[in-house]
């Protein structure tokens, strides 16, 4: 989990690949991966079943959830009959809701995790999470979907339903809109699904909170990301899930020989000897000072964060690689950085 763009998808793939490298039967379920990463993983089709991209020493299967169609796939799996499935999928209200309802991808991703887990085919399943403004949106999604289903279910079974239908019918005639009619049709079709979905959401929540599951929080190197991380940790604990590790991605560490301002002297002497103009040296000193300031600020914030987290939370930093991750080799390198620090 983590906020938008911090590297969740890349790190998920790198963790799963490292698992395969260690001999595990690994799977990673990515969500809307950057195109370059999708190619790197050798993924062909959207929404396809898992594809094997590495087969030795362990194995790595990659799946991809596309936000737009995740909910459709879910409906297909759980609808009690083809007729119900088709009614739901063709419903205008459903189509709008499923495309806009925040939390639906999270919900579907969790249920997919359950499915892979139950298959018994994997030793390690890494679940990526969708871009979110807030890292905890992912964990709150099942509760939100449950509440929606409960409300929908209650409105269906309510004695007031005929009255509601009459009122809605009038509104519909007055406004010429089909929305209410569509909504009513959707809710009726959904009724057959409620039981299955409820059961599933209970199971996915139990799996997420269980001992087999570990959450990895990804944060950027900025000071505010770090301040947020501490709060997140306590909120996760309150939600009953275990934060196993925190990864600070895209950091700017200084190579040891250059870690002090004075230590650029040998480099400068060498450049001068090679005929570099003195003005360039001034620029290099300036760039070095800026980088040093960034690196030491990041280091300070990171140390502060580490000391404020419970001792059993593993913390790892992954440096900025200076280029996008677009090959299995790139992911393998991230894996090494993650697991050998
Ligand atoms: N350590 C790194 N060094 C260099 N580039 C990186 C690093 N980690 C991630 N990136 C790049 O950052 C971009 C965003 O990464 P990624 O797609 O994994 O983030 P995300 O958290 O999944 O984003 P979203 O929230 O949009 O799903 C990608 O282009 C990726 O190649
Ligand atoms: Mg992503």
CSV table of C-alpha atoms and ligand atoms in Angstrom, one decimal:
chain,number,residue,atom,x,y,z
A,1,UNK,CA,0.0,0.0,0.0
A,2,UNK,CA,1.0,3.6,-0.5
A,3,UNK,CA,-0.1,6.9,-2.0
A,4,UNK,CA,-0.2,7.4,-5.8
A,5,UNK,CA,3.0,7.0,-7.8
A,6,UNK,CA,5.4,6.0,-5.0
A,7,UNK,CA,6.3,2.7,-6.7
A,8,UNK,CA,3.8,0.2,-5.4
A,9,UNK,CA,3.5,-1.7,-8.7
A,10,UNK,CA,7.2,-1.8,-9.3
A,11,UNK,CA,8.0,-2.9,-5.8
A,12,UNK,CA,5.2,-5.6,-5.9
A,13,UNK,CA,6.7,-7.0,-9.0
A,14,UNK,CA,10.3,-6.8,-7.6
A,15,UNK,CA,9.2,-8.6,-4.4
A,16,UNK,CA,7.5,-11.4,-6.3
A,17,UNK,CA,10.4,-11.8,-8.6
A,18,UNK,CA,12.8,-12.0,-5.7
A,19,UNK,CA,10.5,-14.7,-4.3
A,20,UNK,CA,10.8,-16.7,-7.5
A,21,UNK,CA,14.5,-16.2,-7.4
A,22,UNK,CA,14.5,-17.8,-3.9
A,23,UNK,CA,12.7,-20.8,-5.3
A,24,UNK,CA,9.1,-19.9,-4.3
A,25,UNK,CA,6.1,-20.4,-6.4
A,26,UNK,CA,5.3,-16.7,-6.6
A,27,UNK,CA,2.5,-14.6,-8.1
A,28,UNK,CA,2.0,-10.9,-8.4
A,29,UNK,CA,-1.3,-9.3,-9.1
A,30,UNK,CA,-0.6,-5.8,-10.5
A,31,UNK,CA,-3.1,-3.1,-11.0
A,32,UNK,CA,-2.9,-0.9,-14.1
A,33,UNK,CA,0.9,-1.2,-14.4
A,34,UNK,CA,2.8,1.4,-16.3
A,35,UNK,CA,3.1,0.2,-19.9
A,36,UNK,CA,6.8,-0.2,-19.7
A,37,UNK,CA,6.5,-2.4,-16.6
A,38,UNK,CA,3.8,-4.5,-18.3
A,39,UNK,CA,6.1,-5.1,-21.2
A,40,UNK,CA,9.0,-5.9,-18.8
A,41,UNK,CA,6.9,-8.5,-17.2
A,42,UNK,CA,6.0,-10.0,-20.5
A,43,UNK,CA,2.3,-9.4,-20.1
A,44,UNK,CA,0.3,-9.7,-23.2
A,45,UNK,CA,-3.4,-9.2,-22.7
A,46,UNK,CA,-5.4,-7.0,-20.3
A,47,UNK,CA,-7.5,-8.9,-17.8
A,48,UNK,CA,-6.0,-12.2,-18.8
A,49,UNK,CA,-5.5,-15.1,-16.5
A,50,UNK,CA,-2.1,-15.2,-14.8
A,51,UNK,CA,0.8,-15.7,-17.1
A,52,UNK,CA,4.0,-17.4,-16.2
A,53,UNK,CA,7.0,-15.1,-16.9
A,54,UNK,CA,9.7,-16.8,-14.9
A,55,UNK,CA,10.0,-20.6,-14.4
A,56,UNK,CA,13.3,-21.1,-12.6
A,57,UNK,CA,14.5,-21.6,-9.8
A,58,UNK,CA,11.0,-20.9,-8.5
A,59,UNK,CA,8.2,-19.5,-10.7
A,60,UNK,CA,6.6,-16.1,-11.2
A,61,UNK,CA,3.1,-15.7,-12.5
A,62,UNK,CA,1.8,-12.3,-13.3
A,63,UNK,CA,-1.7,-11.1,-13.5
A,64,UNK,CA,-3.1,-7.7,-14.2
A,65,UNK,CA,-6.2,-6.2,-12.9
A,66,UNK,CA,-7.6,-3.4,-15.0
A,67,UNK,CA,-9.6,-1.0,-12.9
A,68,UNK,CA,-12.3,-0.5,-15.6
A,69,UNK,CA,-13.1,-4.2,-15.9
A,70,UNK,CA,-12.2,-5.6,-12.5
A,71,UNK,CA,-15.8,-5.3,-11.2
A,72,UNK,CA,-17.2,-6.9,-14.3
A,73,UNK,CA,-15.0,-9.9,-13.8
A,74,UNK,CA,-16.2,-10.1,-10.2
A,75,UNK,CA,-19.9,-10.1,-11.3
A,76,UNK,CA,-19.2,-12.8,-13.9
A,77,UNK,CA,-17.7,-15.0,-11.2
A,78,UNK,CA,-20.4,-14.6,-8.6
A,79,UNK,CA,-23.7,-14.1,-10.6
A,80,UNK,CA,-26.0,-17.0,-9.8
A,81,UNK,CA,-27.0,-17.3,-13.4
A,82,UNK,CA,-26.1,-16.0,-16.9
A,83,UNK,CA,-29.3,-14.0,-17.0
A,84,UNK,CA,-28.5,-12.2,-13.8
A,85,UNK,CA,-25.0,-11.6,-15.0
A,86,UNK,CA,-26.2,-10.1,-18.3
A,87,UNK,CA,-28.8,-7.9,-16.7
A,88,UNK,CA,-26.2,-6.5,-14.3
A,89,UNK,CA,-23.5,-5.9,-16.9
A,90,UNK,CA,-25.8,-4.2,-19.3
A,91,UNK,CA,-27.3,-2.0,-16.7
A,92,UNK,CA,-26.5,1.7,-17.3
A,93,UNK,CA,-26.5,2.5,-13.6
A,94,UNK,CA,-24.2,-0.4,-12.9
A,95,UNK,CA,-21.8,0.7,-15.6
A,96,UNK,CA,-21.6,4.1,-14.2
A,97,UNK,CA,-21.4,3.0,-10.6
A,98,UNK,CA,-18.7,0.4,-11.3
A,99,UNK,CA,-16.5,2.8,-13.2
A,100,UNK,CA,-16.8,5.5,-10.6
A,101,UNK,CA,-17.4,3.8,-7.3
A,102,UNK,CA,-14.2,4.3,-5.4
A,103,UNK,CA,-13.1,1.2,-3.7
A,104,UNK,CA,-14.4,-1.3,-6.2
A,105,UNK,CA,-10.9,-2.2,-7.6
A,106,UNK,CA,-9.6,-2.6,-4.1
A,107,UNK,CA,-12.5,-4.9,-3.3
A,108,UNK,CA,-12.1,-7.0,-6.4
A,109,UNK,CA,-8.3,-7.2,-5.8
A,110,UNK,CA,-8.8,-8.5,-2.3
A,111,UNK,CA,-11.2,-11.1,-3.6
A,112,UNK,CA,-8.8,-12.1,-6.3
A,113,UNK,CA,-6.2,-12.5,-3.6
A,114,UNK,CA,-8.5,-14.9,-1.8
A,115,UNK,CA,-9.0,-16.9,-5.0
A,116,UNK,CA,-5.3,-17.3,-5.6
A,117,UNK,CA,-4.7,-18.2,-2.0
A,118,UNK,CA,-7.4,-20.9,-2.1
A,119,UNK,CA,-6.0,-22.4,-5.3
A,120,UNK,CA,-3.0,-23.6,-3.2
A,121,UNK,CA,-0.8,-23.0,-6.3
A,122,UNK,CA,1.4,-20.3,-4.7
A,123,UNK,CA,3.8,-19.9,-1.8
A,124,UNK,CA,3.9,-16.2,-2.2
A,125,UNK,CA,1.2,-13.9,-3.5
A,126,UNK,CA,2.0,-10.2,-3.9
A,127,UNK,CA,-1.0,-7.9,-4.3
A,128,UNK,CA,-0.4,-4.5,-5.7
A,129,UNK,CA,-2.9,-1.8,-4.8
A,130,UNK,CA,-4.5,0.9,-7.0
A,131,UNK,CA,-3.5,4.5,-7.0
A,132,UNK,CA,-5.1,6.2,-4.0
A,133,UNK,CA,-4.9,9.6,-2.5
A,134,UNK,CA,-4.7,7.9,0.8
A,135,UNK,CA,-2.9,4.6,1.5
A,136,UNK,CA,-5.6,3.3,3.7
A,137,UNK,CA,-8.3,3.6,1.1
A,138,UNK,CA,-7.4,0.1,0.2
A,139,UNK,CA,-8.1,-1.3,3.6
A,140,UNK,CA,-11.3,0.6,3.9
A,141,UNK,CA,-12.7,-0.5,0.6
A,142,UNK,CA,-14.4,-3.8,1.7
A,143,UNK,CA,-16.2,-2.0,4.5
A,144,UNK,CA,-17.4,0.6,2.1
A,145,UNK,CA,-18.6,-2.0,-0.4
A,146,UNK,CA,-20.4,-3.9,2.4
A,147,UNK,CA,-22.2,-0.8,3.5
A,148,UNK,CA,-23.3,-0.1,0.0
A,149,UNK,CA,-24.6,-3.6,-0.4
A,150,UNK,CA,-26.3,-3.5,2.9
A,151,UNK,CA,-28.0,-0.3,2.1
A,152,UNK,CA,-29.1,-1.6,-1.3
A,153,UNK,CA,-30.3,-4.9,0.2
A,154,UNK,CA,-32.2,-3.1,2.9
A,155,UNK,CA,-33.9,-0.8,0.4
A,156,UNK,CA,-34.9,-3.9,-1.6
A,157,UNK,CA,-36.4,-5.8,1.2
A,158,UNK,CA,-38.0,-2.9,2.9
A,159,UNK,CA,-41.7,-2.8,3.2
A,160,UNK,CA,-41.7,0.7,1.9
A,161,UNK,CA,-40.5,-0.5,-1.4
A,162,UNK,CA,-43.7,-0.2,-3.3
A,163,UNK,CA,-44.1,3.3,-2.1
A,164,UNK,CA,-40.6,4.1,-3.0
A,165,UNK,CA,-41.1,2.6,-6.5
A,166,UNK,CA,-44.2,4.7,-6.9
A,167,UNK,CA,-42.4,7.9,-6.0
A,168,UNK,CA,-39.5,7.0,-8.2
A,169,UNK,CA,-41.8,6.2,-11.0
A,170,UNK,CA,-43.3,9.6,-10.7
A,171,UNK,CA,-40.0,11.4,-10.6
A,172,UNK,CA,-38.9,9.3,-13.6
A,173,UNK,CA,-42.0,10.3,-15.6
A,174,UNK,CA,-41.5,14.0,-14.6
A,175,UNK,CA,-37.8,14.1,-15.5
A,176,UNK,CA,-37.9,11.6,-18.4
A,177,UNK,CA,-34.9,9.9,-16.9
A,178,UNK,CA,-34.5,6.2,-16.9
A,179,UNK,CA,-32.1,6.2,-14.0
A,180,UNK,CA,-34.5,5.1,-11.3
A,181,UNK,CA,-35.9,2.3,-13.4
A,182,UNK,CA,-32.3,1.2,-14.1
A,183,UNK,CA,-31.4,1.4,-10.4
A,184,UNK,CA,-34.4,-0.7,-9.4
A,185,UNK,CA,-33.6,-3.3,-12.1
A,186,UNK,CA,-30.0,-3.4,-10.9
A,187,UNK,CA,-30.9,-3.9,-7.3
A,188,UNK,CA,-33.2,-6.7,-8.1
A,189,UNK,CA,-30.5,-8.5,-10.1
A,190,UNK,CA,-28.0,-7.8,-7.4
A,191,UNK,CA,-30.1,-9.5,-4.7
A,192,UNK,CA,-29.0,-12.9,-6.0
A,193,UNK,CA,-25.4,-11.8,-5.5
A,194,UNK,CA,-25.6,-10.3,-2.1
A,195,UNK,CA,-25.1,-13.5,-0.1
A,196,UNK,CA,-22.1,-14.5,-2.2
A,197,UNK,CA,-20.5,-11.1,-2.0
A,198,UNK,CA,-21.0,-10.8,1.7
A,199,UNK,CA,-19.5,-14.1,2.4
A,200,UNK,CA,-16.6,-13.3,0.2
A,201,UNK,CA,-16.0,-9.9,1.8
A,202,UNK,CA,-15.9,-11.5,5.2
A,203,UNK,CA,-13.3,-14.0,3.9
A,204,UNK,CA,-11.1,-11.4,2.3
A,205,UNK,CA,-11.1,-9.4,5.4
A,206,UNK,CA,-10.2,-12.3,7.5
A,207,UNK,CA,-7.3,-13.1,5.1
A,208,UNK,CA,-6.1,-9.5,5.1
A,209,UNK,CA,-6.0,-9.4,8.9
A,210,UNK,CA,-4.6,-12.9,9.3
A,211,UNK,CA,-1.1,-14.1,10.1
A,212,UNK,CA,-0.3,-15.2,6.6
A,213,UNK,CA,-0.7,-11.6,5.3
A,214,UNK,CA,1.9,-8.9,5.7
A,215,UNK,CA,1.4,-5.3,4.6
A,216,UNK,CA,4.2,-3.4,3.0
A,217,UNK,CA,3.9,0.4,3.1
A,218,UNK,CA,5.7,2.3,0.3
A,219,UNK,CA,6.6,5.9,0.9
A,220,UNK,CA,8.6,8.5,-0.9
A,221,UNK,CA,11.7,10.2,0.6
A,222,UNK,CA,10.0,13.5,1.2
A,223,UNK,CA,9.5,14.8,4.8
A,224,UNK,CA,5.7,14.9,4.6
A,225,UNK,CA,5.5,11.3,3.3
A,226,UNK,CA,7.4,10.3,6.4
A,227,UNK,CA,5.2,12.2,8.8
A,228,UNK,CA,2.2,10.5,7.1
A,229,UNK,CA,3.8,7.0,7.5
A,230,UNK,CA,3.8,7.1,11.3
A,231,UNK,CA,0.1,8.0,11.4
A,232,UNK,CA,-0.6,5.3,8.9
A,233,UNK,CA,1.1,2.7,11.0
A,234,UNK,CA,-1.2,3.4,14.0
A,235,UNK,CA,-4.3,3.6,11.8
A,236,UNK,CA,-3.4,0.2,10.3
A,237,UNK,CA,-3.1,-1.3,13.7
A,238,UNK,CA,-6.5,0.2,14.6
A,239,UNK,CA,-7.9,-1.5,11.5
A,240,UNK,CA,-6.5,-4.8,12.7
A,241,UNK,CA,-3.9,-5.3,10.0
A,242,UNK,CA,-0.2,-5.8,10.6
A,243,UNK,CA,2.4,-3.5,9.0
A,244,UNK,CA,5.3,-5.8,8.3
A,245,UNK,CA,7.6,-3.5,6.5
A,246,UNK,CA,8.0,0.0,5.3
A,247,UNK,CA,10.0,0.8,2.1
A,248,UNK,CA,11.2,4.2,1.4
A,249,UNK,CA,11.5,4.3,-2.4
A,250,UNK,CA,13.5,6.6,-4.7
A,251,UNK,CA,15.9,7.9,-2.1
A,252,UNK,CA,19.1,9.9,-2.8
A,253,UNK,CA,21.9,8.2,-0.8
A,254,UNK,CA,25.4,9.6,-1.2
A,255,UNK,CA,28.1,7.2,-2.3
A,256,UNK,CA,30.3,6.9,0.8
A,257,UNK,CA,33.4,8.6,-0.6
A,258,UNK,CA,31.4,11.7,-1.4
A,259,UNK,CA,29.5,11.9,1.8
A,260,UNK,CA,31.3,15.0,3.1
A,261,UNK,CA,31.7,18.3,1.3
A,262,UNK,CA,35.4,18.4,1.5
A,263,UNK,CA,35.7,15.0,-0.1
A,264,UNK,CA,35.1,16.2,-3.6
A,265,UNK,CA,38.7,17.6,-3.5
A,266,UNK,CA,40.4,14.6,-5.1
A,267,UNK,CA,37.7,14.5,-7.8
A,268,UNK,CA,38.2,18.2,-8.5
A,269,UNK,CA,41.9,17.7,-8.7
A,270,UNK,CA,41.5,14.9,-11.2
A,271,UNK,CA,39.1,16.9,-13.3
A,272,UNK,CA,41.5,19.9,-13.3
A,273,UNK,CA,44.3,17.6,-14.4
A,274,UNK,CA,42.2,16.5,-17.3
A,275,UNK,CA,41.7,20.1,-18.3
A,276,UNK,CA,38.2,20.8,-17.0
A,277,UNK,CA,37.5,24.6,-16.9
A,278,UNK,CA,37.4,25.9,-13.3
A,279,UNK,CA,33.8,27.2,-13.9
A,280,UNK,CA,32.7,23.6,-14.4
A,281,UNK,CA,34.3,22.7,-11.1
A,282,UNK,CA,32.3,25.4,-9.3
A,283,UNK,CA,29.1,24.0,-10.8
A,284,UNK,CA,30.1,20.5,-9.7
A,285,UNK,CA,30.7,21.8,-6.1
A,286,UNK,CA,27.3,23.5,-6.2
A,287,UNK,CA,25.5,20.3,-7.5
A,288,UNK,CA,27.3,18.3,-4.9
A,289,UNK,CA,26.2,20.6,-2.1
A,290,UNK,CA,22.6,20.5,-3.2
A,291,UNK,CA,22.6,16.7,-3.4
A,292,UNK,CA,24.3,16.5,0.0
A,293,UNK,CA,21.6,18.7,1.5
A,294,UNK,CA,18.8,16.5,0.0
A,295,UNK,CA,20.6,13.3,1.1
A,296,UNK,CA,21.2,14.4,4.6
A,297,UNK,CA,17.7,15.7,5.1
A,298,UNK,CA,16.2,12.4,3.8
A,299,UNK,CA,18.5,10.5,6.1
A,300,UNK,CA,17.4,12.6,9.1
A,301,UNK,CA,13.7,12.1,8.4
A,302,UNK,CA,14.3,8.4,7.8
A,303,UNK,CA,16.1,7.9,11.1
A,304,UNK,CA,13.3,9.8,12.9
A,305,UNK,CA,10.7,7.6,11.3
A,306,UNK,CA,12.5,4.4,12.1
A,307,UNK,CA,12.9,5.2,15.7
A,308,UNK,CA,9.2,6.1,16.0
A,309,UNK,CA,8.0,2.8,14.4
A,310,UNK,CA,7.5,-0.4,16.4
A,311,UNK,CA,10.7,-2.4,16.5
A,312,UNK,CA,9.2,-5.3,14.6
A,313,UNK,CA,8.5,-3.2,11.5
A,314,UNK,CA,11.2,-3.9,8.9
A,315,UNK,CA,12.4,-0.8,7.2
A,316,UNK,CA,14.3,-0.7,3.9
A,317,UNK,CA,15.4,2.1,1.5
A,318,UNK,CA,15.5,1.7,-2.2
A,319,UNK,CA,17.5,4.4,-4.1
A,320,UNK,CA,16.3,6.4,-7.1
A,321,UNK,CA,17.7,4.4,-10.0
A,322,UNK,CA,17.8,7.4,-12.3
A,323,UNK,CA,15.6,5.6,-15.0
A,324,UNK,CA,12.2,4.0,-15.2
A,325,UNK,CA,12.0,0.3,-14.4
A,326,UNK,CA,11.3,-1.5,-17.6
A,327,UNK,CA,12.9,-4.9,-17.6
A,328,UNK,CA,13.1,-8.0,-15.5
A,329,UNK,CA,16.7,-7.0,-14.8
A,330,UNK,CA,15.6,-3.7,-13.4
A,331,UNK,CA,13.2,-5.5,-11.2
A,332,UNK,CA,15.8,-8.0,-10.1
A,333,UNK,CA,18.1,-5.1,-9.2
A,334,UNK,CA,15.3,-3.5,-7.0
A,335,UNK,CA,14.8,-6.9,-5.5
A,336,UNK,CA,18.5,-7.1,-4.5
A,337,UNK,CA,18.3,-3.6,-3.0
A,338,UNK,CA,15.2,-4.6,-1.1
A,339,UNK,CA,16.5,-7.8,0.3
A,340,UNK,CA,20.2,-7.4,0.9
A,341,UNK,CA,20.4,-4.1,2.8
B,1,LIG,N1,13.6,3.2,-7.3
B,1,LIG,C1,13.1,3.7,-8.5
B,1,LIG,N2,14.0,4.3,-9.3
B,1,LIG,C2,13.6,4.9,-10.4
B,1,LIG,N3,12.3,4.8,-10.9
B,1,LIG,C3,11.4,4.2,-10.1
B,1,LIG,C4,11.8,3.6,-8.9
B,1,LIG,N4,10.6,3.1,-8.4
B,1,LIG,C5,9.6,3.4,-9.2
B,1,LIG,N5,10.1,4.0,-10.3
B,1,LIG,C6,9.3,4.6,-11.4
B,1,LIG,O1,8.3,5.4,-10.9
B,1,LIG,C7,7.1,5.3,-11.7
B,1,LIG,C8,6.0,5.0,-10.8
B,1,LIG,O2,6.1,3.7,-10.3
B,1,LIG,P1,4.9,2.7,-10.1
B,1,LIG,O3,4.0,2.6,-11.3
B,1,LIG,O4,5.5,1.4,-9.6
B,1,LIG,O5,4.2,3.5,-8.9
B,1,LIG,P2,2.7,3.2,-8.3
B,1,LIG,O6,2.8,3.5,-6.8
B,1,LIG,O7,2.3,1.8,-8.6
B,1,LIG,O8,1.9,4.2,-9.0
B,1,LIG,P3,0.2,4.3,-9.1
B,1,LIG,O9,-0.2,4.8,-7.7
B,1,LIG,O10,0.0,5.2,-10.2
B,1,LIG,O11,-0.2,2.9,-9.3
B,1,LIG,C9,7.4,4.2,-12.8
B,1,LIG,O12,7.7,4.9,-14.0
B,1,LIG,C10,8.6,3.5,-12.2
B,1,LIG,O13,9.4,3.0,-13.3
B,2,LIG,MG1,0.5,1.1,-9.6
